[in-house]
CSV table of C-alpha atoms (C1' of nucleotides) in Angstrom, one decimal:
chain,number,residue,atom,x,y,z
A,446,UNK,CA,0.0,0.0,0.0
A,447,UNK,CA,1.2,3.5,-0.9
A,448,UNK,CA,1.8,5.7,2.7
A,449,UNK,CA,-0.4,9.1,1.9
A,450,UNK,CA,2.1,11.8,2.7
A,451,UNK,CA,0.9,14.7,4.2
A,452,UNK,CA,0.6,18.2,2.1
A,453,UNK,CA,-0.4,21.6,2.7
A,454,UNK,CA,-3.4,20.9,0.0
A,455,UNK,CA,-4.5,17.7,1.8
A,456,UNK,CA,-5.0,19.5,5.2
A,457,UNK,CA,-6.6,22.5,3.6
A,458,UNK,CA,-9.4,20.4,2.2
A,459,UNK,CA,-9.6,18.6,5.5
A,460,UNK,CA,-10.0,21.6,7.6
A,461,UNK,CA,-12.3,23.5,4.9
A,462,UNK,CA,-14.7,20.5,4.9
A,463,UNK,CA,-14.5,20.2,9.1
A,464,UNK,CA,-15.2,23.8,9.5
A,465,UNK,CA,-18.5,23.6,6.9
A,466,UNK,CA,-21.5,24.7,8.2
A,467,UNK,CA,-23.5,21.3,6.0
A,468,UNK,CA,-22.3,19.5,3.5
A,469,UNK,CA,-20.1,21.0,0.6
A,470,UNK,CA,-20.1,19.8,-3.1
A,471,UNK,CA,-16.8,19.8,-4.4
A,472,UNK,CA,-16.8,22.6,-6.5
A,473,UNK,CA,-18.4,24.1,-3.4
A,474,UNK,CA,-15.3,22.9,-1.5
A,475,UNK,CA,-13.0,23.8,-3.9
A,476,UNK,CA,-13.8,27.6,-3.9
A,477,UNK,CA,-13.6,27.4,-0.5
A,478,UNK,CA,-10.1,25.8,-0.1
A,479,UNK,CA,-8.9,28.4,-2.8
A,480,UNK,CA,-9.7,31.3,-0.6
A,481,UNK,CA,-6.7,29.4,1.6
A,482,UNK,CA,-4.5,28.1,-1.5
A,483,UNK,CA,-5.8,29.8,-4.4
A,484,UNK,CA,-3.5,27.7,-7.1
A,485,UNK,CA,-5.4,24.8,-5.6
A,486,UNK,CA,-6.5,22.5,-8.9
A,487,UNK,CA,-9.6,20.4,-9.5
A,488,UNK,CA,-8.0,17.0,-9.5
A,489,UNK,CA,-6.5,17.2,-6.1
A,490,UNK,CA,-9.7,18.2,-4.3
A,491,UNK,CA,-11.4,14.8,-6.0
A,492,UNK,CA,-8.5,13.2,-5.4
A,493,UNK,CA,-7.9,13.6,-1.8
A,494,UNK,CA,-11.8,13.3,-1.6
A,495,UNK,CA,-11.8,10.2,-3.0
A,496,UNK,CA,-8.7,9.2,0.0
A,497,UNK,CA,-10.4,11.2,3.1
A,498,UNK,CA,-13.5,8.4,1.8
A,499,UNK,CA,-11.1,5.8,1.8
A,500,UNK,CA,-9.7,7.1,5.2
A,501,UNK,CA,-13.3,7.4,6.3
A,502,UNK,CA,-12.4,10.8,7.5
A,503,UNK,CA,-15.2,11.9,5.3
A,504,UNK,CA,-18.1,10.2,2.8
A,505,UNK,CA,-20.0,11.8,0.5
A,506,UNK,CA,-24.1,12.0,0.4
A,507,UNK,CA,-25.5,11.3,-2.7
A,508,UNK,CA,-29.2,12.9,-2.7
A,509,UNK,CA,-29.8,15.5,-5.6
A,510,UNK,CA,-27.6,15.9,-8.5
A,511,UNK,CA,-24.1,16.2,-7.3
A,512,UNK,CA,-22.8,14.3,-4.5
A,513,UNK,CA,-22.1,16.4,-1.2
A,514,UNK,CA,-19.3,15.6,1.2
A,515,UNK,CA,-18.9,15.7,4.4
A,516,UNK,CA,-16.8,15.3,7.0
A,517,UNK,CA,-17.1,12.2,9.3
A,518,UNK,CA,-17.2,12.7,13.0
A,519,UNK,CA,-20.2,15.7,13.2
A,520,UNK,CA,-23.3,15.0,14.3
A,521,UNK,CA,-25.5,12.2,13.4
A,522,UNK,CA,-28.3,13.1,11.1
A,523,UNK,CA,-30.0,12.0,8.0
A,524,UNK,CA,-31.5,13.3,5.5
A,525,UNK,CA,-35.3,13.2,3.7
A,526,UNK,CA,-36.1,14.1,0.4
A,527,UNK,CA,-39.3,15.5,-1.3
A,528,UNK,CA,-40.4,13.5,-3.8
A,529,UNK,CA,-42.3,16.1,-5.2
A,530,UNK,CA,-40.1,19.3,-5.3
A,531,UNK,CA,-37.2,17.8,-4.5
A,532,UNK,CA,-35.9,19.4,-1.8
A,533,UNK,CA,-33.7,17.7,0.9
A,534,UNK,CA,-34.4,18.4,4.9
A,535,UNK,CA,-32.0,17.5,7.3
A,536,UNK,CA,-33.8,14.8,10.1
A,537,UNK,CA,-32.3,14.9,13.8
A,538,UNK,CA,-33.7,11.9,15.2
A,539,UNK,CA,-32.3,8.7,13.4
A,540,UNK,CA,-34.5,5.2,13.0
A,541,UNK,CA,-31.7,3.1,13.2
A,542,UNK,CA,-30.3,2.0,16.1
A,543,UNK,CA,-26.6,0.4,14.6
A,544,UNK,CA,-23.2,0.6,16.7
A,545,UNK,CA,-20.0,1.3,14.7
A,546,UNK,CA,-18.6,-2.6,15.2
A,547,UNK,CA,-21.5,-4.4,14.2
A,548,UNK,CA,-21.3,-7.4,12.5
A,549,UNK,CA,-24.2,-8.3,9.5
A,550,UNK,CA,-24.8,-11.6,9.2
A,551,UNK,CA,-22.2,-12.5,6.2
A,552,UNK,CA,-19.2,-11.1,7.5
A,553,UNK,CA,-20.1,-7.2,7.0
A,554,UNK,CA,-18.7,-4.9,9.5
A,555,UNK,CA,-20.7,-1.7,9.8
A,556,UNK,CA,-18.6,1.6,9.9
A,557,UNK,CA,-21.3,3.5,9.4
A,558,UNK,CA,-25.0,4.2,7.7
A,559,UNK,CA,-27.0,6.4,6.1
A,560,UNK,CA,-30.8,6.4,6.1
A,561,UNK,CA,-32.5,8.6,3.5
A,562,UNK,CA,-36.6,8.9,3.8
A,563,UNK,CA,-38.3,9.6,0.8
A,564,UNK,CA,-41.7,11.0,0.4
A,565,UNK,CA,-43.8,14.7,0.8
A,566,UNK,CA,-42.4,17.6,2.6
A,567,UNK,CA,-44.9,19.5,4.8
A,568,UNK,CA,-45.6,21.5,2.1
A,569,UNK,CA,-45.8,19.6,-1.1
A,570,UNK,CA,-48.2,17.4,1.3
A,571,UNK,CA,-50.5,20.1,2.1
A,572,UNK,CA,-50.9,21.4,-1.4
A,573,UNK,CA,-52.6,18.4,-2.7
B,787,UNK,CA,-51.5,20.7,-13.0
B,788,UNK,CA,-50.4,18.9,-16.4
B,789,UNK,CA,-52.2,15.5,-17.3
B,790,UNK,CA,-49.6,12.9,-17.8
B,791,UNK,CA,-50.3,11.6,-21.2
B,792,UNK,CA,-49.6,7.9,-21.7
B,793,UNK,CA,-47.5,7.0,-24.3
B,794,UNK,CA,-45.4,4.1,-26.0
B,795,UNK,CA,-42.6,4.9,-24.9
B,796,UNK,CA,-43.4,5.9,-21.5
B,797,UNK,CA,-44.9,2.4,-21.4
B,798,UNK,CA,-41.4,0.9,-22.9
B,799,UNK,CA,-39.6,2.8,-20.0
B,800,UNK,CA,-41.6,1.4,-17.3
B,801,UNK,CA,-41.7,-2.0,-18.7
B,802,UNK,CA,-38.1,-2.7,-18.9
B,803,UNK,CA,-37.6,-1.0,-15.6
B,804,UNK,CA,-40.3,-3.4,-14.1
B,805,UNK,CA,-38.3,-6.3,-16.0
B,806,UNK,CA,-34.9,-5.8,-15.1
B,807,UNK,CA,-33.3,-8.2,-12.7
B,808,UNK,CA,-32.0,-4.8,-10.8
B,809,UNK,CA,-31.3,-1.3,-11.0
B,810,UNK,CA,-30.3,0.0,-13.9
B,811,UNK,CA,-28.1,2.6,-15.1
B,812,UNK,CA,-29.8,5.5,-17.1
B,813,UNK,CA,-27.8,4.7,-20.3
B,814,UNK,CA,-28.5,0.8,-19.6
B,815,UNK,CA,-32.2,1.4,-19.3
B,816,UNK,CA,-31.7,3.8,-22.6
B,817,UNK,CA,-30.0,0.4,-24.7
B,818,UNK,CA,-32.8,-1.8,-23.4
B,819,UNK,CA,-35.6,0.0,-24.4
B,820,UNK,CA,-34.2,1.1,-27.6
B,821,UNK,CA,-34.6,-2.6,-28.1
B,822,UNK,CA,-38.4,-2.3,-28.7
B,823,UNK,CA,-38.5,1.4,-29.9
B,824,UNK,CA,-35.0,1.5,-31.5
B,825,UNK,CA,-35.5,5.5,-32.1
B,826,UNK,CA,-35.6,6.7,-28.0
B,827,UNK,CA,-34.1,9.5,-27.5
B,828,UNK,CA,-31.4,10.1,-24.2
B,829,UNK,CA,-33.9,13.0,-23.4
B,830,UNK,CA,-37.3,10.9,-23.6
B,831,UNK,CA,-35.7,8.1,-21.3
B,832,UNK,CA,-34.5,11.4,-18.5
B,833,UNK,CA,-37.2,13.0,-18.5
B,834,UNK,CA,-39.3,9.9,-18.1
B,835,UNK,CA,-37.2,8.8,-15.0
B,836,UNK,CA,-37.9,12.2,-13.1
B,837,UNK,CA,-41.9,11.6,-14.0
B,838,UNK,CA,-41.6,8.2,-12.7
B,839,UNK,CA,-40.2,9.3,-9.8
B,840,UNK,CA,-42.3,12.3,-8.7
B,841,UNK,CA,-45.3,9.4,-9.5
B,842,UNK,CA,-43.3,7.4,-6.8
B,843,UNK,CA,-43.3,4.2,-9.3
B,844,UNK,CA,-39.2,4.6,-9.5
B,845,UNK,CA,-36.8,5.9,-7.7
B,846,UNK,CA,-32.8,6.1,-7.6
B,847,UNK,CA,-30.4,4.4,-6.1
B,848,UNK,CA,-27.4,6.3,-5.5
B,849,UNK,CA,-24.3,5.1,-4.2
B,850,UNK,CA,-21.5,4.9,-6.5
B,851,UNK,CA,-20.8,6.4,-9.7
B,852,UNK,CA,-23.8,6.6,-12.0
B,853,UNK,CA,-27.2,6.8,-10.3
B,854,UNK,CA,-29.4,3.4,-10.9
B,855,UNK,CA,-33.0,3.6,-10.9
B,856,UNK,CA,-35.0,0.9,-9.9
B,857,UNK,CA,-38.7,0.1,-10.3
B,858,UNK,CA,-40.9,0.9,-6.9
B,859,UNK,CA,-42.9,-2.2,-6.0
B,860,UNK,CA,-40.2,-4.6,-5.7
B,861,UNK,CA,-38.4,-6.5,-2.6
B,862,UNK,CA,-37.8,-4.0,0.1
B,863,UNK,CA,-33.8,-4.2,0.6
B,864,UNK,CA,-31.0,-2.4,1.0
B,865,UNK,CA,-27.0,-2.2,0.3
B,866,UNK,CA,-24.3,-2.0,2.0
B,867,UNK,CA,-21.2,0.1,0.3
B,868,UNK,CA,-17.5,-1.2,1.4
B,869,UNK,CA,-15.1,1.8,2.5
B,870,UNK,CA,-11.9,0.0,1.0
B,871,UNK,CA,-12.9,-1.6,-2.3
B,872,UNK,CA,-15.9,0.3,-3.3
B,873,UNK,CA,-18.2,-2.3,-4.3
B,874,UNK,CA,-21.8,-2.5,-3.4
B,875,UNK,CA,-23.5,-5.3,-1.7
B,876,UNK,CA,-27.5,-6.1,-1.0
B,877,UNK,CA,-28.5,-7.0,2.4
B,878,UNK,CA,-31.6,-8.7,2.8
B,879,UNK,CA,-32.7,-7.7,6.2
B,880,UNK,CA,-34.0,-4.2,6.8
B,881,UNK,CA,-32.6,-2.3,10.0
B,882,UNK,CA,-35.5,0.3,10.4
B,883,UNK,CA,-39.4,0.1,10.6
B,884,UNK,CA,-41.0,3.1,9.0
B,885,UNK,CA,-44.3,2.2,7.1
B,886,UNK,CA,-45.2,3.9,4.6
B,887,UNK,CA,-47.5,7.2,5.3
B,888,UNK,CA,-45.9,7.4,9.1
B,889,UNK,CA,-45.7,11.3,9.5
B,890,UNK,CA,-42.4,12.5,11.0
B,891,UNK,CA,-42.1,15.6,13.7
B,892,UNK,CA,-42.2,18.2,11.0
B,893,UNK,CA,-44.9,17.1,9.0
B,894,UNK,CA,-42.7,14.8,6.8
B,895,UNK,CA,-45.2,12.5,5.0
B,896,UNK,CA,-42.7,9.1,4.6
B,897,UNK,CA,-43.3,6.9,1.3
B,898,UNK,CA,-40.7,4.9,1.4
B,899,UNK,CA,-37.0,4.7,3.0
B,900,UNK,CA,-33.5,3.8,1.9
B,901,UNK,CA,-30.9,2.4,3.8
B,902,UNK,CA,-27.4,2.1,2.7
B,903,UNK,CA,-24.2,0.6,5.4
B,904,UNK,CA,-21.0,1.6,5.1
B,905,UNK,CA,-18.1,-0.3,6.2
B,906,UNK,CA,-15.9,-3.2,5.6
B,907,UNK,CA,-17.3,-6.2,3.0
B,908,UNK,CA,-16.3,-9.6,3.7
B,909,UNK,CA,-13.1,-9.7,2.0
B,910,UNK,CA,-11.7,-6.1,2.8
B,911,UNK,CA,-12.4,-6.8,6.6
B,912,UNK,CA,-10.3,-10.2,6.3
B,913,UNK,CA,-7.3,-8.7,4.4
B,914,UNK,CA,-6.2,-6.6,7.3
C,447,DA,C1',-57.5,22.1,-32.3
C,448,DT,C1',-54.3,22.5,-28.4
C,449,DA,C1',-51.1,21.4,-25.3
C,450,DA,C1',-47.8,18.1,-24.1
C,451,DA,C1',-44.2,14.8,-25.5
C,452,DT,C1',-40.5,13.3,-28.6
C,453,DG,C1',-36.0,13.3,-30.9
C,454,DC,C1',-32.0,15.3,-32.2
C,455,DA,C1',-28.2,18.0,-31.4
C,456,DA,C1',-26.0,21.2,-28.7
C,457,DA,C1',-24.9,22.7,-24.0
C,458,DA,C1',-23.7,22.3,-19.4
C,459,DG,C1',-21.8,20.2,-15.6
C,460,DA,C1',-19.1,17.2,-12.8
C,461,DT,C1',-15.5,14.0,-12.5
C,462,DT,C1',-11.4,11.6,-14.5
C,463,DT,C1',-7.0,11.1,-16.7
C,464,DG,C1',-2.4,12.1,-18.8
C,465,DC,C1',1.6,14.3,-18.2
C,466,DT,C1',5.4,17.3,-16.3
C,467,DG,C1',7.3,19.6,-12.6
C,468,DA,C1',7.3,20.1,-7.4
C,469,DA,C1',8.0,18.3,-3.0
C,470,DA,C1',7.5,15.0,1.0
C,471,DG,C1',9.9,11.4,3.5
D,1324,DC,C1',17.3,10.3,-3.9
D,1325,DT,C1',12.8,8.1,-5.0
D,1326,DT,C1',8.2,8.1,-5.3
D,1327,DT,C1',4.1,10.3,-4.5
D,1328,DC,C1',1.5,14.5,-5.2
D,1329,DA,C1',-0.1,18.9,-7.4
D,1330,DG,C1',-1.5,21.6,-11.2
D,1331,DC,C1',-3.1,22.2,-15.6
D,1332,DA,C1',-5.6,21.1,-19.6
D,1333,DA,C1',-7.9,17.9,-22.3
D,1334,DA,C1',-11.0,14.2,-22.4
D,1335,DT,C1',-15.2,11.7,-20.6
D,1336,DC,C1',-19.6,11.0,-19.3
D,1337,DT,C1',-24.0,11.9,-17.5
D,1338,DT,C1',-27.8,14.9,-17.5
D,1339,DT,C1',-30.2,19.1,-19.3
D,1340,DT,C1',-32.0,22.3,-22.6
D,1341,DG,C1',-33.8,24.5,-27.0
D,1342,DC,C1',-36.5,23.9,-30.8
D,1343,DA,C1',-39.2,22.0,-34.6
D,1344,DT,C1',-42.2,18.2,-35.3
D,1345,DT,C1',-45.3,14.6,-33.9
D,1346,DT,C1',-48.9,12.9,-31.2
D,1347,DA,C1',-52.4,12.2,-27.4
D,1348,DT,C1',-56.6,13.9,-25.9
DNA sequence: ATAAATGCAAAAGATTTGCTGAAAG
DNA sequence: CTTTCAGCAAATCTTTTGCATTTAT
């Protein structure tokens, strides 16, 4: 395995996306790192995206169009999405009750989850 | 509101969604369906998707690359998503109980749920 | 008839990749 | 030193949009 070196660029991300109010897409996160390192490129925020995922120092949440990252380690929440206007709430009560540690039946150990509830926001359900 | 008109190839669309062994890939649904109605257009089968989906009868699966879209109406289940190698599992069992129409503090009208688990497949949790 | 839907091509985005120079260990 | 990483630009790929034509109602 290749040992990730450590780089100004690498802890910029890190600290942008730690310091975000809500999840950041990465063009999103790249404007933001560029206020820091404004040469900052594309490819290395995907990249180190794609090895903070790896790292599980962050995971992205794939709702809308683009994905939005996060960083791990904030508070646990979930999402729900409108499936009428499409807009996506943020839920502060989670349904699942499932320990980091966790072992499914098969062999999988759980890290982490994500629960995602679909269906009519208060107001696309009133306007009916 | 707009009357949904029904046409052929809104009736292809949903009949090779119904048909396919799992979700599909926009561009995979796109080559199957230009089986039966070889001149379907990239736009038709898009646009289709997102009427599909605001009808609740489809919705999208998105965990990796590509978002798949699966038919509504078929086994409840959910995936789990390995940190290290990326690939993409289905679990059988289903961690949470939320039928459909339970309201959520908010008003949040809930049609349906999706649960994804991140952590170590199998394989990637033996090869430590 | 009228409004909505299709198909095609062009546009818009996001993400990836190739390559060269910079820099971490 | 040696190998990984960054930056840039080009390439990909998915999804969206504009517009003229076709089609459902």
């Amino acid at each position: 395995m290749t040992t990730a070196r450590h780089t100004r660029q690498r802890e910029v991300i890190a600290a942008v996306l730690q310091q975000a109010e809500g999840p950041l897409s990465a063009p999103e996160l790249l404007a933001r790192a560029q206020v820091a390192l404004p040469t900052l490129g594309t490819a290395t925020v995907y990249r180190t995206l794609k090895l903070l995922q790896q790292q599980g120092e962050a995971h992205a949440v794939k709702l809308d169009g683009e994905p939005l990252y996060e960083s791990s380690g904030r508070g646990h929440h979930h999402h729900f999405s409108c499936n009428v206007c499409g807009r996506v709430y943020s839920l502060h009560s989670c349904p699942v009750a499932l320990p980091s540690g966790t072992v499914y039946p098969g062999g999988f150990v759980v890290e982490g989850h994500e629960v995602t509830l679909y269906g009519r926001c208060p107001q696309c359900a009133e306007a009916r």
